[in-house]
JSON list of C-alpha atoms in Angstrom, two decimals:
[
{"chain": "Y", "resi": 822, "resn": "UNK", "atom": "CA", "xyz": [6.91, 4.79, -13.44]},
{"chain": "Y", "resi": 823, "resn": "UNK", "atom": "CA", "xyz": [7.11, 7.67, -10.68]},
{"chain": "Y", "resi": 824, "resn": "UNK", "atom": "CA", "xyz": [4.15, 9.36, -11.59]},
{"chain": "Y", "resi": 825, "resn": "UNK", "atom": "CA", "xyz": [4.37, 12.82, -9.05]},
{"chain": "Y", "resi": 826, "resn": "UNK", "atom": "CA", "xyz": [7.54, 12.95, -6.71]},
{"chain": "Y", "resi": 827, "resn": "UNK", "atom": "CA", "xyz": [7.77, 15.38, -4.23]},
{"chain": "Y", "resi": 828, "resn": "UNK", "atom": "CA", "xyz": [11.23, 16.05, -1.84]},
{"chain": "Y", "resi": 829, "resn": "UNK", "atom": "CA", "xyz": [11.57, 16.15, 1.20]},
{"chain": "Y", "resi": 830, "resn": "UNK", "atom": "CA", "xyz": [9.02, 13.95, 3.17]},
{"chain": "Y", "resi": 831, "resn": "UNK", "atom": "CA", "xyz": [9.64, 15.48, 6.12]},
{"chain": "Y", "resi": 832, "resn": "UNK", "atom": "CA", "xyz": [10.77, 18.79, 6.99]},
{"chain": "Y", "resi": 833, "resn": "UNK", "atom": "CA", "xyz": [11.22, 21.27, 10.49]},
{"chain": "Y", "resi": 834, "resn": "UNK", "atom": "CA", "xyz": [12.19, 24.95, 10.09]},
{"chain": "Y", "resi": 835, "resn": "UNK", "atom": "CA", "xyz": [12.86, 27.99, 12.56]},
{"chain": "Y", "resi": 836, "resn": "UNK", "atom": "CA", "xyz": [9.90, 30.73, 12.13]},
{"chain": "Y", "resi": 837, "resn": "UNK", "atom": "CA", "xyz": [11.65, 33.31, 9.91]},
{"chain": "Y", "resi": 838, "resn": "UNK", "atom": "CA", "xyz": [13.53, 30.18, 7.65]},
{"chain": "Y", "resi": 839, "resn": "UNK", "atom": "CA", "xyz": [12.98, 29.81, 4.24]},
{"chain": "Y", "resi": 840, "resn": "UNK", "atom": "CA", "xyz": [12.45, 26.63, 2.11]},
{"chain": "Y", "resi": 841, "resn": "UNK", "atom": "CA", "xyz": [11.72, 25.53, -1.30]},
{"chain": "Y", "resi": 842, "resn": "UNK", "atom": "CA", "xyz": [9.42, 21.94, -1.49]},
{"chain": "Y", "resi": 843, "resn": "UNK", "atom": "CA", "xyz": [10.43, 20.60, -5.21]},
{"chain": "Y", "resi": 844, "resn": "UNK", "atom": "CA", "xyz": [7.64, 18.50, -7.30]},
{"chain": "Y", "resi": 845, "resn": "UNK", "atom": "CA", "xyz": [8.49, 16.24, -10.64]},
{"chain": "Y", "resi": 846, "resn": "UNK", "atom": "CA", "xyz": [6.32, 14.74, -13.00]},
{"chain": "Y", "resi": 847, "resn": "UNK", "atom": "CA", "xyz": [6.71, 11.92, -15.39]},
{"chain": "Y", "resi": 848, "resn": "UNK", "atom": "CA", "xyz": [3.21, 11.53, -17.11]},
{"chain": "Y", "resi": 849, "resn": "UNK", "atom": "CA", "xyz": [3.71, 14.44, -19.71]},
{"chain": "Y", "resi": 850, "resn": "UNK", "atom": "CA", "xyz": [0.90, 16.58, -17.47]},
{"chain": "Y", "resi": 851, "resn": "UNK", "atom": "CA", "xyz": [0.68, 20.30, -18.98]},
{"chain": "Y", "resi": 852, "resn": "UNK", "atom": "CA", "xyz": [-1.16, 21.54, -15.87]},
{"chain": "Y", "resi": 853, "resn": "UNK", "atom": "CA", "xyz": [0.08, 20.97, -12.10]},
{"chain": "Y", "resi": 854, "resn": "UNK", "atom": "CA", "xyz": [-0.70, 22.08, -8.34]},
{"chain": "Y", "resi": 855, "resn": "UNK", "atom": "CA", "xyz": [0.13, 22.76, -5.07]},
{"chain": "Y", "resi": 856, "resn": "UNK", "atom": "CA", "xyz": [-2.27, 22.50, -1.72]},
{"chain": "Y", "resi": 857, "resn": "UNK", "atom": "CA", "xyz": [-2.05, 22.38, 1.61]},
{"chain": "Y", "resi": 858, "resn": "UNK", "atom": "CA", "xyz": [-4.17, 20.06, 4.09]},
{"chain": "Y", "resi": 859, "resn": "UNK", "atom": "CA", "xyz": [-5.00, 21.16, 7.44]},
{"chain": "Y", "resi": 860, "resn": "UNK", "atom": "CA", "xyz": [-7.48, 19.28, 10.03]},
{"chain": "Y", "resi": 861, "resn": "UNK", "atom": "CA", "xyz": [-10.76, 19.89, 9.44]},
{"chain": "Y", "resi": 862, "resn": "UNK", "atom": "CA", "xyz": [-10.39, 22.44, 6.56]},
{"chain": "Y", "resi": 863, "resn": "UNK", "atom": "CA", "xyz": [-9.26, 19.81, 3.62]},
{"chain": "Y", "resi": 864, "resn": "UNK", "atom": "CA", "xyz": [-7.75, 20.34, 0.68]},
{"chain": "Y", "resi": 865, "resn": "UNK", "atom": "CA", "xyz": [-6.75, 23.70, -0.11]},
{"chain": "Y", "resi": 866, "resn": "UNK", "atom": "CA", "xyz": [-5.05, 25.20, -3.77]},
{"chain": "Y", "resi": 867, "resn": "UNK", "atom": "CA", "xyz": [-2.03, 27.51, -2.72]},
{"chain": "Y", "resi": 868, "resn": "UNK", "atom": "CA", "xyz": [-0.69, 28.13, -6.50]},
{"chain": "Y", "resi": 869, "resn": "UNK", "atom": "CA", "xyz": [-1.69, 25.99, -9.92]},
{"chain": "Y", "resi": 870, "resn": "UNK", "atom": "CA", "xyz": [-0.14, 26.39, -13.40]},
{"chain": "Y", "resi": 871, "resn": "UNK", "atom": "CA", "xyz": [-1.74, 25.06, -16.27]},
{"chain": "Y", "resi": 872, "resn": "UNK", "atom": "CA", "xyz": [1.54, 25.42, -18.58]},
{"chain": "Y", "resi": 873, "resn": "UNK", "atom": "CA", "xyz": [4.54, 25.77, -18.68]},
{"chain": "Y", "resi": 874, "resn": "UNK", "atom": "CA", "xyz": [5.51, 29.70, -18.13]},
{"chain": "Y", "resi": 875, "resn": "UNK", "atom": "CA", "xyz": [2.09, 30.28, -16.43]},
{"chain": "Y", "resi": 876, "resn": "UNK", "atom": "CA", "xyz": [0.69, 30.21, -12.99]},
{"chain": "Y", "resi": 877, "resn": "UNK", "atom": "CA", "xyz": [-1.65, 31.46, -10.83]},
{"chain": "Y", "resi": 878, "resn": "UNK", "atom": "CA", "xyz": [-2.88, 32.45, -7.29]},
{"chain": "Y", "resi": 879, "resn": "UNK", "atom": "CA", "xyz": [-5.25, 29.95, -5.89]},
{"chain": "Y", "resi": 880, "resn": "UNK", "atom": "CA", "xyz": [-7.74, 29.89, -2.04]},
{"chain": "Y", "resi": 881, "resn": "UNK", "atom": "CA", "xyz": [-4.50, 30.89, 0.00]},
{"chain": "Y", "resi": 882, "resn": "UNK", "atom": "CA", "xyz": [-1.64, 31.99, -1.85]},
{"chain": "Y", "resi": 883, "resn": "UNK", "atom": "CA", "xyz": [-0.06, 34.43, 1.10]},
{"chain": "Y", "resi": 884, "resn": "UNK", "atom": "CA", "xyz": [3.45, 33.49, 2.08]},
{"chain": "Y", "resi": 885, "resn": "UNK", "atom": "CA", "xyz": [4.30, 31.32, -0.61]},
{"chain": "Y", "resi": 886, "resn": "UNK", "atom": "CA", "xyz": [5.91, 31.59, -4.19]},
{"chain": "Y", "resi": 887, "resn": "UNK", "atom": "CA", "xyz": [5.73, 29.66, -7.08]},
{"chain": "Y", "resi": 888, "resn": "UNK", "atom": "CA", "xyz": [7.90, 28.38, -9.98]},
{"chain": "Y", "resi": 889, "resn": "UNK", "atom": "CA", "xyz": [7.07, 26.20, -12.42]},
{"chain": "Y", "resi": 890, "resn": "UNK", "atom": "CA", "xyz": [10.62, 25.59, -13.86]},
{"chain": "Y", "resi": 891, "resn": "UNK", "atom": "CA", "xyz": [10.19, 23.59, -17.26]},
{"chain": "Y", "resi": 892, "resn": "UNK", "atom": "CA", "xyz": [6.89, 20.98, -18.03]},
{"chain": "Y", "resi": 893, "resn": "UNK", "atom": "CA", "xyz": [8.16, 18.48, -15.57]},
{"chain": "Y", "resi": 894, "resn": "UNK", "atom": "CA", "xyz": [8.85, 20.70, -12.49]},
{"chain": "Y", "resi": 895, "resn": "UNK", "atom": "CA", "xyz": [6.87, 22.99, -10.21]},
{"chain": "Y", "resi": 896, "resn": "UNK", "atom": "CA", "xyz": [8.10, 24.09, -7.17]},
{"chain": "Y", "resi": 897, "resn": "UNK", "atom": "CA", "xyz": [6.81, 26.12, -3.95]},
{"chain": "Y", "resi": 898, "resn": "UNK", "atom": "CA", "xyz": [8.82, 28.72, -2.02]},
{"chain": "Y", "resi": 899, "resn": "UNK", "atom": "CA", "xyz": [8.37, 29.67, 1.79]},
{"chain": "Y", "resi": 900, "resn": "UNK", "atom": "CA", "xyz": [10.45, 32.77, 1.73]},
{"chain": "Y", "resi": 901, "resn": "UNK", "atom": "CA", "xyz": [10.11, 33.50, 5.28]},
{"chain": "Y", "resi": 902, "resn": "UNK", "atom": "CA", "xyz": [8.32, 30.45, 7.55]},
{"chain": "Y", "resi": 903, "resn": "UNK", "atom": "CA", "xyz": [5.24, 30.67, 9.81]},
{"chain": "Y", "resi": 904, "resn": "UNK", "atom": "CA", "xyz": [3.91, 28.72, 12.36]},
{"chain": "Y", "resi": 905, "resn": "UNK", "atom": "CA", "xyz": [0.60, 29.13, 10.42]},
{"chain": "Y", "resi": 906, "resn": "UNK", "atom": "CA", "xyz": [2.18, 27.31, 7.85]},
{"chain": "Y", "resi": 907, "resn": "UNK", "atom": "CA", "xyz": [2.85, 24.30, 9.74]},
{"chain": "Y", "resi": 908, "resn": "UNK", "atom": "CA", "xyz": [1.03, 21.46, 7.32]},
{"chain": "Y", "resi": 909, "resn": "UNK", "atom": "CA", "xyz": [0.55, 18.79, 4.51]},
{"chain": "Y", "resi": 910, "resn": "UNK", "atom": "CA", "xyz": [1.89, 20.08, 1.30]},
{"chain": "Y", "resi": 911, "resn": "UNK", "atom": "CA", "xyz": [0.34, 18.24, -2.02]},
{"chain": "Y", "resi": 912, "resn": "UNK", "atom": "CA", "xyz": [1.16, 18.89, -5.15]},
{"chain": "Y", "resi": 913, "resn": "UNK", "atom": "CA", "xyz": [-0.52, 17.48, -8.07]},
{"chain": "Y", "resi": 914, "resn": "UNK", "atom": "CA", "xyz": [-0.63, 17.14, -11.96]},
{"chain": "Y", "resi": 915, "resn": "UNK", "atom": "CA", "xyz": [-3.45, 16.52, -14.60]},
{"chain": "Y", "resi": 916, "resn": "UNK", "atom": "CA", "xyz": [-3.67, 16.44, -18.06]},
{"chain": "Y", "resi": 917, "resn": "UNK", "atom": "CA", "xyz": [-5.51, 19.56, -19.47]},
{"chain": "Y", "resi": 918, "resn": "UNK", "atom": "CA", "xyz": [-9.92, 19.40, -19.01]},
{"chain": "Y", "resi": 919, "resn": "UNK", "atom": "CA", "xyz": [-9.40, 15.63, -17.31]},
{"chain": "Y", "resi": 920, "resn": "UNK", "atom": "CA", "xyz": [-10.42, 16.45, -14.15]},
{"chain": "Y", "resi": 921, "resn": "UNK", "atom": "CA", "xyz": [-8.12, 13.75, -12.42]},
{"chain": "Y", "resi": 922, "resn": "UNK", "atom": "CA", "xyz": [-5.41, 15.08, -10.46]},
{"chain": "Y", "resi": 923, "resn": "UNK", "atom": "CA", "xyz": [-2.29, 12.35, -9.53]},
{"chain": "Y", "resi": 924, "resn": "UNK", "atom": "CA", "xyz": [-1.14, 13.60, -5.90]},
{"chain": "Y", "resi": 925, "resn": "UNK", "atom": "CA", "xyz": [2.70, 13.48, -4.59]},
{"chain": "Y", "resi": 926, "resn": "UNK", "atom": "CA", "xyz": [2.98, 11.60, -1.14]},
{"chain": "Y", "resi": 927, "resn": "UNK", "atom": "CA", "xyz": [3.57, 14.75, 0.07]},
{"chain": "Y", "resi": 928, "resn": "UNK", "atom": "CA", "xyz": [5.53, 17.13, 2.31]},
{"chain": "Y", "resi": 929, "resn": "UNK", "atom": "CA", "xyz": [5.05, 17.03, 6.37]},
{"chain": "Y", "resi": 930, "resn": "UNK", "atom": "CA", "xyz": [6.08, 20.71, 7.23]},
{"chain": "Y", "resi": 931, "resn": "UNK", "atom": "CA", "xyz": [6.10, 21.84, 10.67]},
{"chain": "Y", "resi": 932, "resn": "UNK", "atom": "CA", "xyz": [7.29, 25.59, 11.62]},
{"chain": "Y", "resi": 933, "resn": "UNK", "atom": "CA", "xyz": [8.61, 26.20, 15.16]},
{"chain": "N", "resi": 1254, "resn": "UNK", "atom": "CA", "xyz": [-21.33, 28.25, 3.18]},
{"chain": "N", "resi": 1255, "resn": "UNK", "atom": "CA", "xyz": [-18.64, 26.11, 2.16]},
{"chain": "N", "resi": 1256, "resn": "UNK", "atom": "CA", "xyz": [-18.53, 25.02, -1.70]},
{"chain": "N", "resi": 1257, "resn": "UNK", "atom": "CA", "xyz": [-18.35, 21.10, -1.11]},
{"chain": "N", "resi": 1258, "resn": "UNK", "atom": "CA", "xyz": [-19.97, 19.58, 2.27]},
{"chain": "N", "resi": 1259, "resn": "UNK", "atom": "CA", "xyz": [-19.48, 16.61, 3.77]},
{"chain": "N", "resi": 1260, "resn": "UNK", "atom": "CA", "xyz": [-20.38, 14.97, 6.80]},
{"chain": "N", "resi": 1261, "resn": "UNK", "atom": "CA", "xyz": [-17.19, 14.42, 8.76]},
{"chain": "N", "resi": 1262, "resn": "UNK", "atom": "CA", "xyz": [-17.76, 11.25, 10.27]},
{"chain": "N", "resi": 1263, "resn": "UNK", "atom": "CA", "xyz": [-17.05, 9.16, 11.26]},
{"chain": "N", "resi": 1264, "resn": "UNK", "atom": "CA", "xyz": [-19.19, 6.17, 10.08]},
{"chain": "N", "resi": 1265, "resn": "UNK", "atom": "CA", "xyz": [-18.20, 2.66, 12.00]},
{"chain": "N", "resi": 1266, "resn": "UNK", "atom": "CA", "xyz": [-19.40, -0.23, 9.88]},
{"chain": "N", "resi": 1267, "resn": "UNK", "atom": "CA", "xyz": [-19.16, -3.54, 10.09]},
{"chain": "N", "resi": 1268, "resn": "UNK", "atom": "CA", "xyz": [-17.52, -5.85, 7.38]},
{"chain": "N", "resi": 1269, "resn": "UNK", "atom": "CA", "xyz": [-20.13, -7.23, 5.37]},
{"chain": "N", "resi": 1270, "resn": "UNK", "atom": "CA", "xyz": [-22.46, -3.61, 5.67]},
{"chain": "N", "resi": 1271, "resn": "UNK", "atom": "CA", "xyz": [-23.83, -1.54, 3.19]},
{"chain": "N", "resi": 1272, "resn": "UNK", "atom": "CA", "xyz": [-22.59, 2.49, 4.11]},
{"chain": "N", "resi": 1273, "resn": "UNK", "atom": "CA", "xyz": [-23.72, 5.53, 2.20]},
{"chain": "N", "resi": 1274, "resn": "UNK", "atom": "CA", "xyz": [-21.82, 9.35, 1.80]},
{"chain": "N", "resi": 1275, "resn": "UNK", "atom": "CA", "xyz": [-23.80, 12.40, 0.81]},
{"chain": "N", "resi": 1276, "resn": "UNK", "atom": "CA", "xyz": [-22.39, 15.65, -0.38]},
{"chain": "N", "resi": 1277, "resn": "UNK", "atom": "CA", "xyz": [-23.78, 19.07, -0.95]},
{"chain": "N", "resi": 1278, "resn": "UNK", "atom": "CA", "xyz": [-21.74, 21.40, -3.59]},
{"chain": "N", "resi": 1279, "resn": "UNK", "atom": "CA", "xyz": [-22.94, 25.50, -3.65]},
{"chain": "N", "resi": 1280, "resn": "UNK", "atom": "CA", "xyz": [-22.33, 26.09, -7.00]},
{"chain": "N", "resi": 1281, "resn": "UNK", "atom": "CA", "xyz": [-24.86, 25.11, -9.68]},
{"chain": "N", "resi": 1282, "resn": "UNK", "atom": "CA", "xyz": [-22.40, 25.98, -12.75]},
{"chain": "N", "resi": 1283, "resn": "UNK", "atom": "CA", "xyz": [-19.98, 22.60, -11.34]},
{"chain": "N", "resi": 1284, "resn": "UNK", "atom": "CA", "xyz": [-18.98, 20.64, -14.40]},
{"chain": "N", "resi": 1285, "resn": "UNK", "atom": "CA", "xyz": [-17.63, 17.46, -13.23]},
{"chain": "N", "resi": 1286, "resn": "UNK", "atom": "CA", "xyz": [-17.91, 15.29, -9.97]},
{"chain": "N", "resi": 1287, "resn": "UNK", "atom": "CA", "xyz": [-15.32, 12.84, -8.36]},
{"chain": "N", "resi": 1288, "resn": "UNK", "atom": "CA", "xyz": [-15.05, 10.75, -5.66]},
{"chain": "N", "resi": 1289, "resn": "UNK", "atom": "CA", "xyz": [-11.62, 10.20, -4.07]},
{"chain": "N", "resi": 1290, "resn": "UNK", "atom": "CA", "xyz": [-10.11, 8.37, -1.20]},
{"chain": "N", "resi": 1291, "resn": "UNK", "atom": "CA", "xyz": [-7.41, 9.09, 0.83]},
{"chain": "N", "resi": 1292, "resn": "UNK", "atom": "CA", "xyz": [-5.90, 6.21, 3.37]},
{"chain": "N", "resi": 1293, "resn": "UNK", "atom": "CA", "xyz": [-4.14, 7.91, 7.02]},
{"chain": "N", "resi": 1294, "resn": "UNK", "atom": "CA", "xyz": [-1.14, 10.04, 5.90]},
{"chain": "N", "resi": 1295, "resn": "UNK", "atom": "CA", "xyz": [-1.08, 9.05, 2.37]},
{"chain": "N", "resi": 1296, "resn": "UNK", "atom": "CA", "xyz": [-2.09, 11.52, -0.97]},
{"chain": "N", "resi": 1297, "resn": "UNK", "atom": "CA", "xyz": [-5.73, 11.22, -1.98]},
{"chain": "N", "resi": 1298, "resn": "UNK", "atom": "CA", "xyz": [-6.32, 9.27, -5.19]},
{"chain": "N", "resi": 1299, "resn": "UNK", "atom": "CA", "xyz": [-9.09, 9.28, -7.57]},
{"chain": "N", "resi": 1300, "resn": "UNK", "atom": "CA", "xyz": [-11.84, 6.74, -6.24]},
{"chain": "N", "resi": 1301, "resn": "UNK", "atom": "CA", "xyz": [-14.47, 7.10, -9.59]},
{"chain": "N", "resi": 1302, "resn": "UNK", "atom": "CA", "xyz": [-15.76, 9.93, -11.32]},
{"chain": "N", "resi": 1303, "resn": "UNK", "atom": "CA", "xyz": [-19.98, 11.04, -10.93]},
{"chain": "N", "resi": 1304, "resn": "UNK", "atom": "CA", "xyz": [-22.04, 11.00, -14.00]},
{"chain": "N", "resi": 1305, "resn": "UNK", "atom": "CA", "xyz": [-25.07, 12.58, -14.07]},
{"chain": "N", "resi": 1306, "resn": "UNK", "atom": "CA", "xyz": [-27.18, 9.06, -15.26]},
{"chain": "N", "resi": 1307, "resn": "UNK", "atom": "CA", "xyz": [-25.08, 7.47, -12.16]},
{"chain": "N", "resi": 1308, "resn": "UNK", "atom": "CA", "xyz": [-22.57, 4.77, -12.30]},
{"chain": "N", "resi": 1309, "resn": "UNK", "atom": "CA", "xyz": [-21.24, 1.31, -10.45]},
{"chain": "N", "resi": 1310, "resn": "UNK", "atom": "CA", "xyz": [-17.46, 0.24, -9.84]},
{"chain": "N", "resi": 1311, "resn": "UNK", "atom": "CA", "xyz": [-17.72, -2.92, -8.46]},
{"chain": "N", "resi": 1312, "resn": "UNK", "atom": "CA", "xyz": [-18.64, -2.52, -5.07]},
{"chain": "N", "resi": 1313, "resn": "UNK", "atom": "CA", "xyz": [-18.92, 1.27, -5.24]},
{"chain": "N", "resi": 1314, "resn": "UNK", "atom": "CA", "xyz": [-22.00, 3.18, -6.85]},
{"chain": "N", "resi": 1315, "resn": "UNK", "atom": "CA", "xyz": [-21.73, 6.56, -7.58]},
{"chain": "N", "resi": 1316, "resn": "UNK", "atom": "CA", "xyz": [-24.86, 8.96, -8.18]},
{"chain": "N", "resi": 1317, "resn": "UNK", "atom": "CA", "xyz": [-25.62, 12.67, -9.14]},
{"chain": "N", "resi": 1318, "resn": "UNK", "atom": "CA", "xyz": [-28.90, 15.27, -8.16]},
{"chain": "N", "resi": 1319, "resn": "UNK", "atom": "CA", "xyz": [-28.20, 18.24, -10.22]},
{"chain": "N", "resi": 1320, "resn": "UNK", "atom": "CA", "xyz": [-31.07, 20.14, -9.23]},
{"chain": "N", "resi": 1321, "resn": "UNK", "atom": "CA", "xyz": [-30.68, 19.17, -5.48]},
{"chain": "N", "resi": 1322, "resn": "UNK", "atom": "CA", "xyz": [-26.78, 19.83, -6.18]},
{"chain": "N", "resi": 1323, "resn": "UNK", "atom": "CA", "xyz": [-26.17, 16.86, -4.17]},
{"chain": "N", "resi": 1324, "resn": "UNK", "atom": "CA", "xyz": [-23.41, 13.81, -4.87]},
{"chain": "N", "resi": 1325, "resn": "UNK", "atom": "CA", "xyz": [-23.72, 10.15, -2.67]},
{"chain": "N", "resi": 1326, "resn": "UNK", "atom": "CA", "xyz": [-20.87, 7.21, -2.78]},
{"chain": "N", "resi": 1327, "resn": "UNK", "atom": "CA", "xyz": [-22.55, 3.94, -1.77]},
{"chain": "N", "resi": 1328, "resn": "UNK", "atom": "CA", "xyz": [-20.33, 1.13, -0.73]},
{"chain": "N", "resi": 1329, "resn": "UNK", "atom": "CA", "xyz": [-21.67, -2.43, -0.46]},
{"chain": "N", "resi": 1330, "resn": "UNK", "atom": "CA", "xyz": [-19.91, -5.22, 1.03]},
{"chain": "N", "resi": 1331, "resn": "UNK", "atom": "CA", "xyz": [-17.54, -3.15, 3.45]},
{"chain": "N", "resi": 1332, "resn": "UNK", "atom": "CA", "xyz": [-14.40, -4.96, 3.04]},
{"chain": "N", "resi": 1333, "resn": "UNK", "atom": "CA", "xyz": [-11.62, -4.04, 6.24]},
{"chain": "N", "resi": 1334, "resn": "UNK", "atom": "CA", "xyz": [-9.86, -2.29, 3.57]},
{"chain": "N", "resi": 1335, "resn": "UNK", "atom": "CA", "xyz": [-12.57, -0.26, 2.31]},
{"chain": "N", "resi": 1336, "resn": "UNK", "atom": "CA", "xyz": [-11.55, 1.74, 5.68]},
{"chain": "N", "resi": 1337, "resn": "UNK", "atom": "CA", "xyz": [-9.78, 5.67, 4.67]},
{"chain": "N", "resi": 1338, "resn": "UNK", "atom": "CA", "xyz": [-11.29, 9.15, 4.06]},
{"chain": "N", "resi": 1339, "resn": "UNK", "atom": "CA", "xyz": [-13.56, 9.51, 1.18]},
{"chain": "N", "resi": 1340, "resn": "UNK", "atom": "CA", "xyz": [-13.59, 13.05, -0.57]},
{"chain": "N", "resi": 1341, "resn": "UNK", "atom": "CA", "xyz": [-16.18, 14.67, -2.37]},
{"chain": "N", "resi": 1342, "resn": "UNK", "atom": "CA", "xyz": [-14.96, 16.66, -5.35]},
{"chain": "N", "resi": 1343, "resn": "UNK", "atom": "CA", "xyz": [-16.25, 19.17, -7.91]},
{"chain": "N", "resi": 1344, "resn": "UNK", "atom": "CA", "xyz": [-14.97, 20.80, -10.63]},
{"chain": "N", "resi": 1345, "resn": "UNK", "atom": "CA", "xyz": [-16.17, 24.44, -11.82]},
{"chain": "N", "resi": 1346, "resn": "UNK", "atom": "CA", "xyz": [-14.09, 25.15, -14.59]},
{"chain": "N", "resi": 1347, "resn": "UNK", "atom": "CA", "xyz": [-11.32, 23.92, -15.95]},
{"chain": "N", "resi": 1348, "resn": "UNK", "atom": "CA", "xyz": [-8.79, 21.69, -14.18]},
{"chain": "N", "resi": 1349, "resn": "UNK", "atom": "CA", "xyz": [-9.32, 23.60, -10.86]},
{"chain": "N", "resi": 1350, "resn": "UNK", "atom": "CA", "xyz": [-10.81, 21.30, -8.22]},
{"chain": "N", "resi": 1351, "resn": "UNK", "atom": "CA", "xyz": [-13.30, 21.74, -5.30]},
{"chain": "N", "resi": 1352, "resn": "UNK", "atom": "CA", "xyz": [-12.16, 19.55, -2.12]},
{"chain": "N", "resi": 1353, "resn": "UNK", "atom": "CA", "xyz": [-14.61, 18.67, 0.74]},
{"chain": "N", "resi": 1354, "resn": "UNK", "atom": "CA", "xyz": [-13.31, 17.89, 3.80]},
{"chain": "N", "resi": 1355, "resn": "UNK", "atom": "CA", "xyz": [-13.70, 13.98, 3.61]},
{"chain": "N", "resi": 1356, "resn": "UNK", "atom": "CA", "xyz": [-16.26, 11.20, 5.34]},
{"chain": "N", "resi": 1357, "resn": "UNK", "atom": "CA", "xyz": [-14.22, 8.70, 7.59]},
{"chain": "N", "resi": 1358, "resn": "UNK", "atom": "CA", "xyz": [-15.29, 5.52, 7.21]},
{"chain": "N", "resi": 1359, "resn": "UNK", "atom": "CA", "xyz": [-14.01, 2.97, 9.26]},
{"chain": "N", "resi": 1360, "resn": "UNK", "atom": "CA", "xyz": [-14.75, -0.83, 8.89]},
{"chain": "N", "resi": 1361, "resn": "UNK", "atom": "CA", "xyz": [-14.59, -3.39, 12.16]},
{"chain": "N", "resi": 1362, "resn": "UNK", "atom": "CA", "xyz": [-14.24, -7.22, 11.47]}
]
């Protein structure tokens, strides 16, 4: 059971560059996430979609797209890198009104 | 003001100690209340959730002050392991979540 994949681990881009960070989910999840972690300012929602077909903006969705490609799949979009956007990127799933989010191990993103 | 506070840390117990986390939340409409931990460079995952009569995992005690709007984690027995980040974590409306920025805890033999 892989619960919430994420690819790649590890990733170094050119400011300018653009990249897409790919998420999967096995648990049959309707609702999934994206965040970024930072020192000292925590968790932070980028982009969320709570179905398939829908998503929305969350605390700092600036420079980033979403898409969330069938029920399974959600992926996030740096069309045009930032050193500002050097972090952890999380992305999540939960079944609808749980509460409990299953995290990715995540992305290590650093922007030159 | 941020939503969900937390002291930062970080707290240096011995094994064998009793260590309590507070958290403040802003927002008196929160719904739901979670503790999660996160170990160094790994995704956070759900610790227990907070119910408003309180409740015990083990080791782990969980408790709720609505009208203080205030959440506390209390671990006994520190166990070396029990060492990681420890997130405070409301919920205002549906399936959105409220992160603090985590208590270390760190546990010495």
């Amino acid at each position: 059971n892989a619960g919430v994949t994420q690819t790649p681990k590890f990733q170094v881009l050119k400011t300018g560059q653009s990249m897409t960070l790919q998420c999967a989910q096995d648990m049959n999840h309707n609702s999934m996430y994206w965040y970024r972690q930072d020192p000292g300012m925590g968790l932070r929602l980028i982009y969320y979609s709570a179905s398939e077909g829908t998503t929305d903006k969350g605390e700092v969705p600036n420079g980033y797209n979403v898409s969330r490609l069938n029920k399974r799949e959600f992926s996030l979009r740096l069309e045009s890198a930032a050193p500002s956007q050097t972090s952890v990127y999380f992305c999540a799933s939960s079944s609808t009104g749980t509460g409990t989010q299953y995290f990715g191990p995540g992305t290590r993103l650093t922007v030159l | 003001r941020k939503e969900v506070e937390q002291d930062p840390g970080p707290f240096n117990v011995p094994e064998g100690a009793t260590v309590a986390f507070n958290c403040t939340y802003s927002n008196s409409a929160s719904q739901s209340f979670f503790w999660y931990r996160q170990d160094c460079r790994k995704e956070p995952k759900l610790l227990m959730s907070v119910y408003s009569s309180g409740n015990e995992d083990g080791r782990f005690t969980a408790q709720l002050n609505r009208a203080s709007q205030y959440i506390s984690l209390l671990i006994r027995d520190s166990k070396l392991s029990d060492s990681a980040t420890y997130l405070c974590v409301v919920n205002f409306y549906t399936d959105k979540l409220i992160f603090g920025t985590g208590t270390r805890l760190q546990v010495f033999p």
